[in-house]
Short mmCIF file of C-alpha atoms and ligand atoms in Angstrom, two decimals:
data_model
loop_
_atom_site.label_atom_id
_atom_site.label_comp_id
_atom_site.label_asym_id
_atom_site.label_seq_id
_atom_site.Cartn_x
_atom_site.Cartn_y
_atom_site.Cartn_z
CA UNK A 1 122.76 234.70 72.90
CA UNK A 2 126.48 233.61 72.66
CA UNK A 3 128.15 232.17 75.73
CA UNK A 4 131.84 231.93 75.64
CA UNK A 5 132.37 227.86 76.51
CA UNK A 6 135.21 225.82 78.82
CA UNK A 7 135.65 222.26 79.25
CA UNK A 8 137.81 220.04 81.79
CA UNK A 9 138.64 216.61 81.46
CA UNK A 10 137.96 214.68 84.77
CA UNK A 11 139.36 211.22 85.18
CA UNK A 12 138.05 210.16 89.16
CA UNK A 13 138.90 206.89 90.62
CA UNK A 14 135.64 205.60 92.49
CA UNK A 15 136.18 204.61 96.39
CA UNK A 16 135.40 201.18 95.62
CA UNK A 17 135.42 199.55 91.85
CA UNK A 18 132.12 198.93 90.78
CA UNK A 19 130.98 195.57 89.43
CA UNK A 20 128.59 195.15 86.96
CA UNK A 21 127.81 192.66 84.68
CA UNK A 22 130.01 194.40 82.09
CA UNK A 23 132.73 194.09 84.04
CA UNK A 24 134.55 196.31 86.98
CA UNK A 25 134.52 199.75 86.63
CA UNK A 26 137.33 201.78 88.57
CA UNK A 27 137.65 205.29 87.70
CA UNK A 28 134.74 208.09 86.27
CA UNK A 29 135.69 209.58 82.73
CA UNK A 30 134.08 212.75 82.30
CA UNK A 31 134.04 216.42 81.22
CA UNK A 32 132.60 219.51 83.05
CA UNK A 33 131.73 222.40 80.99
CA UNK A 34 131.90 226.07 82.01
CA UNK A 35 129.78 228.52 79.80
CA UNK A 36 129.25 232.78 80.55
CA UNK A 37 127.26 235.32 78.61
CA UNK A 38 128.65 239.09 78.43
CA UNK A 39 126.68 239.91 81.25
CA UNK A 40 128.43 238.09 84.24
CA UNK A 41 125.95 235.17 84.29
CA UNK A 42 127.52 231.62 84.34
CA UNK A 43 126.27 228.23 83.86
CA UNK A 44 127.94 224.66 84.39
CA UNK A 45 127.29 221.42 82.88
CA UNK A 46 128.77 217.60 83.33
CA UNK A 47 129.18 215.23 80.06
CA UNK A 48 129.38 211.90 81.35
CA UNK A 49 128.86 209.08 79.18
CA UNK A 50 128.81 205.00 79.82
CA UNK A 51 129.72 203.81 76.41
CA UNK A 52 129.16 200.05 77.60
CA UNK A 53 125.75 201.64 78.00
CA UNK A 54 125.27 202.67 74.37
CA UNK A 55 126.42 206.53 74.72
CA UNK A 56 129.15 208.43 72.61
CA UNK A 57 132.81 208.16 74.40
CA UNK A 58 134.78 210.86 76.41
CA UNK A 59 136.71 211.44 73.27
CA UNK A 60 133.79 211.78 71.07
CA UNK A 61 132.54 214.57 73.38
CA UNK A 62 135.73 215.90 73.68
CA UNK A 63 136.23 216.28 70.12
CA UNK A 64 132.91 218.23 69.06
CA UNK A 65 133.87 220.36 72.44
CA UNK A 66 137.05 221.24 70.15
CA UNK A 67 135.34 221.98 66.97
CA UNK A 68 132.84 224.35 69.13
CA UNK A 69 136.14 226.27 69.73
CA UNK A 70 135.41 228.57 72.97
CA UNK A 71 131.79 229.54 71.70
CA UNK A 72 128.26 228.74 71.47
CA UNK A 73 124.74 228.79 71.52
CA UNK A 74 121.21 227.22 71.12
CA UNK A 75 121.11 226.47 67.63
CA UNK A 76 124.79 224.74 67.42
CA UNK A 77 123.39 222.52 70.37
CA UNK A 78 120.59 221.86 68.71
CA UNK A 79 122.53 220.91 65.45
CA UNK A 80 124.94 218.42 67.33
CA UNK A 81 124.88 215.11 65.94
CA UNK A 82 121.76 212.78 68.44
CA UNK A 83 124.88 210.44 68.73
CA UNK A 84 126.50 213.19 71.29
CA UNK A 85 123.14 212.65 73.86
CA UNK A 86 125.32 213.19 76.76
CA UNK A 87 127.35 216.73 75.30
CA UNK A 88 124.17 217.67 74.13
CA UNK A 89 122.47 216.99 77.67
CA UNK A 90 125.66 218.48 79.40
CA UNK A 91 125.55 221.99 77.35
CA UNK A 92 122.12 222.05 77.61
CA UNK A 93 121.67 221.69 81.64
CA UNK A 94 124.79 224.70 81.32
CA UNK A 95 122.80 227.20 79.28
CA UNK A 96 119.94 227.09 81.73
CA UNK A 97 122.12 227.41 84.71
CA UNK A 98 123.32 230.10 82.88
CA UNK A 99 119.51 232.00 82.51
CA UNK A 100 118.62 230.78 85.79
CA UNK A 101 117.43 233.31 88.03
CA UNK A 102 116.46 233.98 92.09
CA UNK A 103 112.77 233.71 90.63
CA UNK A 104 112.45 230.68 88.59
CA UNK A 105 114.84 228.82 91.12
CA UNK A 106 111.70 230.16 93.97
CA UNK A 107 109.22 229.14 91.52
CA UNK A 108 109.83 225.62 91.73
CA UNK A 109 107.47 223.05 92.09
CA UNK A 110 107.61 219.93 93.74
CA UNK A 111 108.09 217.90 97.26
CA UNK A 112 110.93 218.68 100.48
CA UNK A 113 112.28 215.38 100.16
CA UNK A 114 112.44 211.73 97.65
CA UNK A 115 113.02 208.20 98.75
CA UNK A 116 116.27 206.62 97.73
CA UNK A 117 116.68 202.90 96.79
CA UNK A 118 119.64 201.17 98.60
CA UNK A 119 122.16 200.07 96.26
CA UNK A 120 124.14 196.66 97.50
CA UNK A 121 127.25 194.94 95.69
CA UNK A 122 127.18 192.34 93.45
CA UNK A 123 127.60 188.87 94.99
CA UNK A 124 127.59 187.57 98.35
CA UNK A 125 128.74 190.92 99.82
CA UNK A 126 125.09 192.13 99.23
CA UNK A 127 124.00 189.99 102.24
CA UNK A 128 126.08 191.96 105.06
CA UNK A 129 125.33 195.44 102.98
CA UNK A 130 121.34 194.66 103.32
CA UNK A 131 121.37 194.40 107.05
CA UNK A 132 123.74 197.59 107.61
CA UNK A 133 121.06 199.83 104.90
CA UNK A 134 118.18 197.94 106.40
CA UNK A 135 119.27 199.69 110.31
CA UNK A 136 119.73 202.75 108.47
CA UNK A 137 115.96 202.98 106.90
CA UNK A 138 116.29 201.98 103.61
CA UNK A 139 113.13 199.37 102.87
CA UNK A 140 114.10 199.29 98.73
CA UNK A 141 117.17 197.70 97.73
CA UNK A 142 118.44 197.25 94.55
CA UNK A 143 121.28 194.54 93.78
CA UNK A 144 123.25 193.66 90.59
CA UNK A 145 122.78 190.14 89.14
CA UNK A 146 124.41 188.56 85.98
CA UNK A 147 127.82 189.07 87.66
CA UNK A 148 128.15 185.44 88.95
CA UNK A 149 126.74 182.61 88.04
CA UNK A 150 123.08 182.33 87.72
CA UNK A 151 121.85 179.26 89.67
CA UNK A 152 124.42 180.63 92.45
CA UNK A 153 122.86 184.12 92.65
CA UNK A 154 119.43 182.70 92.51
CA UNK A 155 120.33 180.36 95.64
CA UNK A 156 121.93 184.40 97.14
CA UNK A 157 118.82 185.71 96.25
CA UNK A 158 117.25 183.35 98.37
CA UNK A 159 119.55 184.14 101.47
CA UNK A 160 119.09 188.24 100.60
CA UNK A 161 115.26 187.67 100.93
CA UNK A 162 115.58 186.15 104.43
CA UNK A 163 117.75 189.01 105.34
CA UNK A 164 115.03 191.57 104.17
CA UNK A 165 113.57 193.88 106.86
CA UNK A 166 109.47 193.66 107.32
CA UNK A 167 108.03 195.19 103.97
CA UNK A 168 111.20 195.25 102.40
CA UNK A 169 111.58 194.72 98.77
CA UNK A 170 114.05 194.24 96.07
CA UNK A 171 115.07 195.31 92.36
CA UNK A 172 117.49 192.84 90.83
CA UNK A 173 119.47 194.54 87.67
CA UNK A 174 121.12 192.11 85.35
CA UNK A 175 122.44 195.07 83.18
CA UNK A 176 121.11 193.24 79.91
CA UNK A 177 123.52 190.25 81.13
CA UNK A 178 120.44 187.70 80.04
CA UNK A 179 119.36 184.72 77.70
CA UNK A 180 115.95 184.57 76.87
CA UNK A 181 115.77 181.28 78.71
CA UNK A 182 118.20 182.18 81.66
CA UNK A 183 115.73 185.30 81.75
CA UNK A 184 112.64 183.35 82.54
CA UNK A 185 114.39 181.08 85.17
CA UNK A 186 114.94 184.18 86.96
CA UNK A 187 111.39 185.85 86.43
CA UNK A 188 109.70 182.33 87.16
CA UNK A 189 112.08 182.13 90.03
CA UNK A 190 110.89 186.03 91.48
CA UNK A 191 107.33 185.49 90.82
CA UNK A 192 106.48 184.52 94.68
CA UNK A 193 109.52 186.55 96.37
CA UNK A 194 109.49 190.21 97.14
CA UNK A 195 111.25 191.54 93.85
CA UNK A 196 109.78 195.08 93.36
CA UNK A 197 111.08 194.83 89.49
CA UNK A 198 113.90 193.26 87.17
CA UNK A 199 115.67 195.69 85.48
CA UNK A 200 117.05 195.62 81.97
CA UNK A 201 116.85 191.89 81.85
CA UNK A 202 117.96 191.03 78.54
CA UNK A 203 120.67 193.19 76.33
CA UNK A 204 119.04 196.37 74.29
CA UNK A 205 120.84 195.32 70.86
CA UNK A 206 120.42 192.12 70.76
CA UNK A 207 118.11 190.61 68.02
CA UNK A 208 114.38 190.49 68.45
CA UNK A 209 115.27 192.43 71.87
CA UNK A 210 112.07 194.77 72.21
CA UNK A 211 109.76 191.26 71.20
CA UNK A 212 111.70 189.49 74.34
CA UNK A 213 110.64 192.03 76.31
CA UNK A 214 107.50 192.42 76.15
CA UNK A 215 107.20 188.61 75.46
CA UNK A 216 108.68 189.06 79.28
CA UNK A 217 106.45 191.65 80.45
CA UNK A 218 103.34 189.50 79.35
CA UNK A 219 104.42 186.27 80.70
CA UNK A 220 105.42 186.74 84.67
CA UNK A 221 104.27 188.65 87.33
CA UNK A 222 107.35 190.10 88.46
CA UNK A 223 106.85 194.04 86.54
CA UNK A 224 110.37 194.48 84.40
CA UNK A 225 112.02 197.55 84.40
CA UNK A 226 113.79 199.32 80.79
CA UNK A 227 117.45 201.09 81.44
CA UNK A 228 120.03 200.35 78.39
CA UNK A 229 116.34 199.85 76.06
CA UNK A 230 116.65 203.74 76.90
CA UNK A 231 119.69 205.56 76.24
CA UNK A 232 119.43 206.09 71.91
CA UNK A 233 117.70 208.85 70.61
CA UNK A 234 113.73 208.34 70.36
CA UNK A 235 113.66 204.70 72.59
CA UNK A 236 111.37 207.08 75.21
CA UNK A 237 108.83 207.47 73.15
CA UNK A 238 109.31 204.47 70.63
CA UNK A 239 108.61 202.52 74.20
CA UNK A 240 105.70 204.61 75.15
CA UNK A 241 104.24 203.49 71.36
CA UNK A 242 104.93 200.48 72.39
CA UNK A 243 102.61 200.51 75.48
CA UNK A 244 105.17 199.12 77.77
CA UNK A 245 103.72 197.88 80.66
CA UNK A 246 106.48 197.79 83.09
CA UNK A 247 109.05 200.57 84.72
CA UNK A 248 111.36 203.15 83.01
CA UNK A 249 114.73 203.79 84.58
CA UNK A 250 115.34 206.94 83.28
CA UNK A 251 119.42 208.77 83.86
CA UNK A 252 118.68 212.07 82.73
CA UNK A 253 122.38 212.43 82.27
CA UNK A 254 122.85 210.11 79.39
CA UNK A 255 119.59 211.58 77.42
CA UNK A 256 119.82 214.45 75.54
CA UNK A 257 116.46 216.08 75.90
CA UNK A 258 115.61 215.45 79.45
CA UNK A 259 112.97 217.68 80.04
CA UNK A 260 111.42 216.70 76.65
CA UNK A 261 111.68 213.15 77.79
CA UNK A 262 109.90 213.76 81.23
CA UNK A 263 107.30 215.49 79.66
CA UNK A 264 106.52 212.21 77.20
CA UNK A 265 106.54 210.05 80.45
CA UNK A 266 104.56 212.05 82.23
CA UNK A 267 101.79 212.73 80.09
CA UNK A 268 101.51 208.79 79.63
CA UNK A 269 101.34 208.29 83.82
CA UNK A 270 104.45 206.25 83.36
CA UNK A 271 106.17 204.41 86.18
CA UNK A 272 109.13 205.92 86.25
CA UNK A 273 112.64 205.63 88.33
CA UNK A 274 115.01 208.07 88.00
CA UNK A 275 118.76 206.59 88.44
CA UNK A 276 121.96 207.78 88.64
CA UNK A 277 124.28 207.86 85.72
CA UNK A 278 127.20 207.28 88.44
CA UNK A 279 127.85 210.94 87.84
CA UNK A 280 129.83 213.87 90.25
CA UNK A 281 127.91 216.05 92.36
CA UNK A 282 127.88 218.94 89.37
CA UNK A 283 125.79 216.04 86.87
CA UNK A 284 123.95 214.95 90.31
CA UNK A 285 122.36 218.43 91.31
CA UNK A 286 120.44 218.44 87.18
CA UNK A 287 119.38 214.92 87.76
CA UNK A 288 118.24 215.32 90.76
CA UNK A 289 116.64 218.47 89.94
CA UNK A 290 114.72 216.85 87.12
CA UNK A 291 113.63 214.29 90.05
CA UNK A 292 112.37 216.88 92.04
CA UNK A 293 110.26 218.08 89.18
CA UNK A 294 108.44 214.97 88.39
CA UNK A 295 104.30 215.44 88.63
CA UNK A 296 103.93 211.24 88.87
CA UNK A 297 104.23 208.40 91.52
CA UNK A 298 107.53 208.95 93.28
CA UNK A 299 109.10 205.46 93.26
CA UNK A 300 112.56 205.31 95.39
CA UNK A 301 115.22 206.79 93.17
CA UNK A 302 117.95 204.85 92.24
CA UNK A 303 120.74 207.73 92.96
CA UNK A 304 121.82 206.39 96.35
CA UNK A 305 125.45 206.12 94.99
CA UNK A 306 127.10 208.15 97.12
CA UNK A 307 129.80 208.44 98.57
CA UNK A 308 131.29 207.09 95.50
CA UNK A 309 134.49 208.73 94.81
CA UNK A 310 138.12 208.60 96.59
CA UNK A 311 137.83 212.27 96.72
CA UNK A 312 134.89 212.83 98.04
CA UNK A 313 134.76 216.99 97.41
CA UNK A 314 133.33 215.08 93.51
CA UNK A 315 130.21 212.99 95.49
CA UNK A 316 127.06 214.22 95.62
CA UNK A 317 124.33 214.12 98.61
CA UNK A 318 125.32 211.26 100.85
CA UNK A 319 123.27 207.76 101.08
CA UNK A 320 120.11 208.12 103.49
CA UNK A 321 117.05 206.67 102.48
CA UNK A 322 116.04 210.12 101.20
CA UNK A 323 117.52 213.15 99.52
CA UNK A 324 116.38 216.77 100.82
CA UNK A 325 115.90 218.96 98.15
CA UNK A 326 118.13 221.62 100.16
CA UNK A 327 121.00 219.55 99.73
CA UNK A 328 120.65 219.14 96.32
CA UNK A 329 120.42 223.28 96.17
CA UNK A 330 123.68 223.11 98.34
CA UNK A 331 125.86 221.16 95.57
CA UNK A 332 128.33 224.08 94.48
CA UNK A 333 128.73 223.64 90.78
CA UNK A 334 131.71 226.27 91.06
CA UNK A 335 133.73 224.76 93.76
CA UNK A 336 133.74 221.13 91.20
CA UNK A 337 135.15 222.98 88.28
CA UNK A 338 137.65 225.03 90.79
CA UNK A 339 138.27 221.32 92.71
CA UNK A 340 139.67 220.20 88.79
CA UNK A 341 142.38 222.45 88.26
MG1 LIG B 1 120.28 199.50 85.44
#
């Protein structure tokens, strides 16, 4: 089937910039696709890539989106360069909105409701944010390191821990920010504190990077969780070879094969946490669908982003400790691409 195909470029300044051991991030860059058969039936997708991350750029996206020229269908998705992961994810999520129907949306499996992680700021500001999501029933909390320096945030650490309401527990992310030996510091200095996991501890690309982490994995207590190890084509399963012993953050917006993906981590019982791609509501309602159709343990999401954007008609579900799967049903693909033009 052909669908006749739409994009719009979306450039969305975030409420507050986000910081990150790559740096501060202000604004979204993104593109929402449109797609309709001849019979009426539409479908919507959301391209949005994190090249710091290790995915294509806007412009790449923007320029196979031109060279598609209006029209499409399965095979010249499938034929996209692997490179395009998040196009390829984007016009895939569109073509099944497209075919979905009243029946498969009834038939879907799955719970009510998922746990969301908290997410706090980088720094010292985490300390005031913990108490605040602690009152509001959050009991995971998640908090950037590798923004500041490392002895400092390991003394903040200290002070976040204290703060920490009864059975409360903590994921630090250091976005790959890491040394090998500034690495075990850390993962020596978590092994007796409440740290649920340490997340993408030392940088994807750099050399002998898988060895380091599972050199990591083997040596300390504290489990360590893959993110950037799992944006390229094939690092899913090339992991799952691997026997990794630790957690998989999977976005489901930067991959392009999702389901394919889930399917690999579920047959191996994998650990898995499925995390925001800081995405709009339209790339929010597929992830979080593909959340809501995971068969394994249900560790709390890391998608409690929201509200994230000055204009808040782009956010999706706001930041409780859970998500209901009705208000992921109630994200209005339609009224996104309408709120662009
Ligand atoms: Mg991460």
């Amino acid at each position: 089937m052909r669908f006749l195909l739409n994009h719009r470029r979306y450039l969305l300044p975030f409420r507050a910039s986000v910081r990150t051991a790559h740096g501060v991030w202000a604004e979204r860059e993104g593109v929402y696709l449109r797609l309709e058969d001849g019979q009426g039936n539409v479908g919507y997708g959301e391209v949005a890539p994190i090249p710091w991350f290790g995915t294509e750029t806007v412009d790449e996206a923007l320029g196979a989106l031109e060279q598609l020229a209006g029209n499409l269908d399965d095979e010249q998705v499938r034929l996209l360069p692997v490179r395009l992961a998040c196009l390829k994810g984007g016009l895939t999520a569109a073509i099944a909105d497209a075919r979905r129907t009243e029946e498969t949306n009834a038939a879907r499996p799955g719970v009510d409701f998922l746990p969301l992680a908290g997410l706090l700021p980088a720094g010292r500001a985490a300390l005031a944010a913990v108490c605040d999501k602690a009152d509001a029933g959050f009991r995971v909390f998640k908090w950037k390191v590798g923004v500041e320096d490392a002895a400092d945030e390991r003394a903040m650490l200290d002070d976040l821990v204290a703060a920490l309401p009864e059975g409360g527990r903590l994921r630090l992310d250091a976005n790959g920010a890491w040394d090998r030996r500034t690495a075990q510091r850390w993962l020596e200095h978590c092994a007796d504190r409440p740290v649920e996991f340490v997340e993408q501890p030392v940088a994807p690309d750099s050399r002998g990077a898988d060895d380091l982490l599972l050199g990591l994995a083997g040596d300390f207590p504290t489990p360590i969780a893959l993110d950037e190890s799992l944006v390229r084509d094939g690092d899913v399963e090339r992991w799952l070879g691997l026997g990794w012993p630790g957690v998989y953050v999977v976005k489901t917006s930067l991959l392009a094969s999702p389901e394919a993906c889930c399917a690999a981590l579920s047959r191996a019982r994998a650990r898995v946490v499925f995390s925001s791609a800081l995405e709009t509501g339209l790339g929010a309602k597929a992830a979080l669908g593909h959340a809501f159709a995971w068969d394994g343990e249900r560790l709390a999401m890391g998608m409690g982003v929201w509200p994230l954007f000055e204009d808040s008609r782009f956010d999706g579900p706001p930041c409780l400790p859970f998500v209901r799967r009705a208000q992921v049903d109630d994200l209005n693909p339609e009224n996104l691409w309408n709120a662009l033009s």
